[in-house]
Coordinates of C-alpha atoms in Angstrom, one line a residue:
Chain A
G1 CA -7.0 32.2 -23.6
E2 CA -7.1 29.4 -21.2
D3 CA -3.3 28.6 -21.0
V4 CA -0.5 30.6 -19.1
E5 CA 2.0 31.8 -21.8
Q6 CA 5.6 32.4 -21.9
S7 CA 8.0 32.5 -24.4
L8 CA 10.2 29.3 -24.7
F9 CA 13.7 30.7 -24.8
L10 CA 15.9 33.5 -23.6
S11 CA 19.5 34.1 -24.0
V12 CA 21.7 36.8 -22.2
R13 CA 25.4 37.5 -21.4
E14 CA 26.8 36.9 -18.0
G15 CA 26.2 40.3 -16.0
D16 CA 23.4 41.5 -18.2
S17 CA 19.7 41.8 -16.8
S18 CA 17.3 39.1 -17.9
V19 CA 13.5 39.6 -18.1
I20 CA 11.1 36.7 -18.3
N21 CA 7.6 37.5 -19.4
C22 CA 4.5 35.7 -18.7
T23 CA 0.7 36.3 -19.4
Y24 CA -1.9 34.7 -17.1
T25 CA -5.3 34.0 -17.5
D26 CA -7.6 34.7 -14.7
S27 CA -8.2 38.2 -13.5
S28 CA -9.1 36.9 -10.1
S29 CA -6.1 35.0 -9.5
T30 CA -4.6 35.7 -6.3
Y31 CA -1.1 34.6 -6.1
L32 CA 1.4 34.4 -9.1
Y33 CA 4.7 32.4 -8.8
W34 CA 8.1 31.9 -10.3
Y35 CA 9.7 28.7 -10.1
K36 CA 13.1 27.7 -11.2
Q37 CA 13.9 24.0 -12.7
E38 CA 17.5 23.1 -13.0
P39 CA 18.3 19.8 -15.1
G40 CA 17.3 16.6 -13.2
A41 CA 15.7 18.4 -10.4
G42 CA 12.4 19.2 -9.3
L43 CA 10.9 23.0 -9.3
Q44 CA 12.3 25.4 -6.9
L45 CA 10.1 28.2 -5.4
L46 CA 11.9 31.3 -6.5
T47 CA 9.5 34.2 -5.3
Y48 CA 5.9 35.0 -5.5
I49 CA 3.6 38.0 -5.4
F50 CA 0.1 38.5 -4.1
S51 CA -2.4 40.1 -6.5
N52 CA -2.7 43.2 -4.7
M53 CA 1.1 44.3 -5.3
D54 CA 2.7 45.8 -8.3
M55 CA 6.3 45.0 -7.7
K56 CA 8.1 42.7 -5.5
Q57 CA 12.1 42.8 -5.1
D58 CA 14.2 40.0 -3.4
Q59 CA 17.8 40.6 -3.9
R60 CA 18.7 39.9 -7.6
L61 CA 15.1 39.3 -8.5
T62 CA 12.2 41.9 -9.2
V63 CA 8.7 40.9 -9.9
L64 CA 6.4 43.1 -11.8
L65 CA 2.6 42.5 -11.9
N66 CA 0.4 44.6 -14.3
K67 CA -3.1 43.2 -13.2
K68 CA -4.9 45.2 -16.2
D69 CA -3.0 43.1 -18.9
K70 CA -2.6 40.1 -16.7
H71 CA 1.0 40.2 -17.5
L72 CA 3.8 39.3 -15.1
S73 CA 7.5 39.3 -15.5
L74 CA 10.7 38.4 -13.7
R75 CA 14.0 40.3 -13.8
I76 CA 17.1 38.6 -12.7
A77 CA 19.7 41.6 -12.1
D78 CA 23.6 40.9 -13.0
T79 CA 22.6 37.3 -14.2
Q80 CA 25.0 34.6 -13.7
T81 CA 25.8 31.2 -15.5
G82 CA 24.2 29.4 -12.5
D83 CA 21.0 31.2 -13.2
S84 CA 20.7 29.0 -16.4
A85 CA 17.7 26.8 -16.1
I86 CA 14.1 26.7 -16.9
Y87 CA 11.7 29.3 -15.2
F88 CA 8.0 28.6 -14.9
C89 CA 5.4 31.0 -14.4
A90 CA 2.2 30.0 -12.2
E91 CA -1.0 31.3 -11.1
H92 CA -3.3 30.3 -8.1
R93 CA -6.8 31.2 -9.9
G94 CA -9.3 32.6 -7.4
S95 CA -11.9 30.1 -8.9
T96 CA -10.1 27.0 -8.0
L97 CA -8.6 25.8 -4.8
G98 CA -5.3 24.3 -4.6
R99 CA -3.9 23.6 -7.8
L100 CA -1.3 25.9 -9.9
Y101 CA -1.7 26.3 -13.5
F102 CA 1.8 26.6 -15.0
G103 CA 3.3 28.0 -18.4
R104 CA 5.2 25.7 -20.4
G105 CA 8.6 27.3 -19.1
T106 CA 11.1 29.6 -20.3
Q107 CA 14.8 28.2 -21.1
L108 CA 17.4 30.7 -19.8
T109 CA 20.7 30.5 -21.2
V110 CA 23.4 32.7 -19.8
W111 CA 26.8 33.0 -21.9
P112 CA 30.2 33.6 -20.1
Chain B
G1 CA 13.3 20.8 7.7
A2 CA 13.1 17.9 5.3
G3 CA 11.6 18.7 1.9
V4 CA 9.3 16.7 -0.2
S5 CA 10.7 13.4 -0.9
Q6 CA 9.9 10.9 -3.6
S7 CA 11.0 7.3 -4.5
P8 CA 12.2 6.0 -6.6
S9 CA 14.1 8.6 -8.4
N10 CA 14.2 6.6 -11.5
K11 CA 12.1 3.7 -12.6
V12 CA 12.2 1.7 -15.8
T13 CA 9.6 -0.8 -16.5
E14 CA 8.0 -2.9 -19.3
K15 CA 4.9 -2.1 -21.2
G16 CA 1.8 -3.5 -19.5
K17 CA 3.3 -3.6 -16.2
D18 CA 2.0 -1.6 -13.2
V19 CA 4.0 0.7 -11.3
E20 CA 3.7 2.7 -7.8
L21 CA 5.4 6.0 -7.3
R22 CA 5.6 7.2 -3.8
C23 CA 5.6 10.9 -2.1
D24 CA 6.5 11.7 1.3
P25 CA 5.3 15.5 1.7
I26 CA 6.6 18.3 4.1
S27 CA 5.4 17.4 7.6
G28 CA 2.4 19.4 8.4
H29 CA 1.2 20.3 5.0
T30 CA -2.2 19.4 4.5
A31 CA -2.3 19.6 0.6
L32 CA -0.5 17.1 -1.8
Y33 CA -0.4 17.3 -5.4
W34 CA 1.0 15.0 -8.3
Y35 CA 1.9 16.7 -11.8
R36 CA 3.6 15.2 -14.7
Q37 CA 6.1 16.5 -16.9
S38 CA 6.8 15.1 -20.3
L39 CA 9.6 15.9 -22.5
G40 CA 9.6 19.4 -23.9
Q41 CA 6.0 20.0 -22.2
G42 CA 4.8 22.0 -19.5
L43 CA 3.3 20.7 -16.1
E44 CA 0.2 18.5 -16.4
F45 CA -1.9 18.6 -13.2
L46 CA -3.0 15.0 -12.4
I47 CA -4.5 15.2 -8.9
Y48 CA -4.9 17.1 -5.7
F49 CA -5.4 16.2 -2.1
Q50 CA -6.7 18.6 0.6
G51 CA -6.9 17.5 4.5
N52 CA -9.5 14.9 4.5
S53 CA -11.7 16.1 1.6
A54 CA -12.4 14.1 -1.5
P55 CA -9.6 14.5 -4.0
D56 CA -9.7 16.5 -7.2
K57 CA -9.0 14.0 -9.7
S58 CA -9.8 16.0 -12.7
G59 CA -6.4 15.6 -14.2
L60 CA -5.8 12.0 -14.5
P61 CA -5.5 11.0 -17.9
S62 CA -7.5 7.5 -17.7
D63 CA -8.5 5.0 -15.5
R64 CA -5.3 3.4 -15.4
F65 CA -4.1 6.1 -13.2
S66 CA -4.9 6.5 -9.5
A67 CA -3.7 7.8 -6.3
E68 CA -4.2 7.4 -2.7
R69 CA -3.1 9.5 0.3
T70 CA -2.9 7.5 3.4
G71 CA -3.4 8.9 7.0
G72 CA -3.2 12.4 5.5
S73 CA 0.7 12.2 4.8
V74 CA 2.4 9.6 2.2
S75 CA 0.7 9.3 -1.2
T76 CA 1.1 6.5 -3.8
L77 CA 0.4 7.3 -7.6
T78 CA -0.3 3.7 -9.2
I79 CA 0.0 3.5 -13.0
Q80 CA -1.8 0.1 -14.3
R81 CA -0.9 -1.6 -17.4
T82 CA 1.7 1.3 -18.1
Q83 CA 2.0 2.6 -22.0
Q84 CA 4.9 4.3 -23.5
E85 CA 3.4 7.5 -23.5
D86 CA 3.2 7.2 -19.8
S87 CA 7.1 7.9 -19.9
A88 CA 7.5 11.1 -18.1
V89 CA 8.7 12.7 -14.9
Y90 CA 6.2 12.6 -12.1
L91 CA 6.5 15.6 -9.9
C92 CA 4.9 15.6 -6.3
A93 CA 4.3 18.8 -4.3
S94 CA 3.0 19.7 -0.9
S95 CA 1.9 23.0 0.7
F96 CA 0.8 24.1 4.0
D97 CA -2.7 24.7 2.8
S98 CA -4.9 25.3 -0.5
R99 CA -3.6 28.9 -0.6
S100 CA 0.1 28.5 0.4
P101 CA 3.1 27.9 -2.4
L102 CA 3.7 24.6 -3.5
H103 CA 6.9 23.0 -2.4
F104 CA 8.1 20.2 -5.0
G105 CA 10.1 17.1 -4.8
N106 CA 12.7 16.0 -7.4
G107 CA 10.5 13.8 -9.1
T108 CA 10.4 10.3 -10.4
R109 CA 11.5 9.7 -13.8
L110 CA 9.3 6.8 -15.4
T111 CA 10.5 5.0 -18.6
V112 CA 8.1 2.4 -20.1
T113 CA 10.0 0.5 -22.7

């Protein structure tokens, strides 16, 4: 399809790992991004991965990229209540300069 | 350094009035974007400026919407004759160039009564 797709909700217990999944659309996409949005705030860039990489790790965050299936995931280790937010997946399509195409966001709720 | 700054943070206006939303991008960023986020919806692309090139206006929902970027820096998004369906959070972002990550401001929450 034409849309970047994400599941809308995820709930985890504090201390567990969270995995947020995303399916993007363009096999020629160059960069893929994860943004975090807390209530009343704008989008904060969490991490991004270039399309020639399979994995990127940054502290508690691990991004996995499966180009064959156009699947992107974000794993948050040792999830904390402060990680509760909406997480957006976005792609930078190779065919279109500039703009990012966003999924609808996954609301992550972390229970103490 | 300073991030993307948007003003006002909140705007309440009556249906039919015009509004202007302002965005100050990060200094040195050549690309500037406007997105709209409606309640329960994802991010809707509105317009993209890159340097001195003609802007990509393909996301503007109607001719009531327009945007300018003066001097390659500050941008203003104008909505004329506002309608209730224009109520949303308007997010501005900038990036170093068209291939770099976008950095977002905190948005302007527009409420049309």
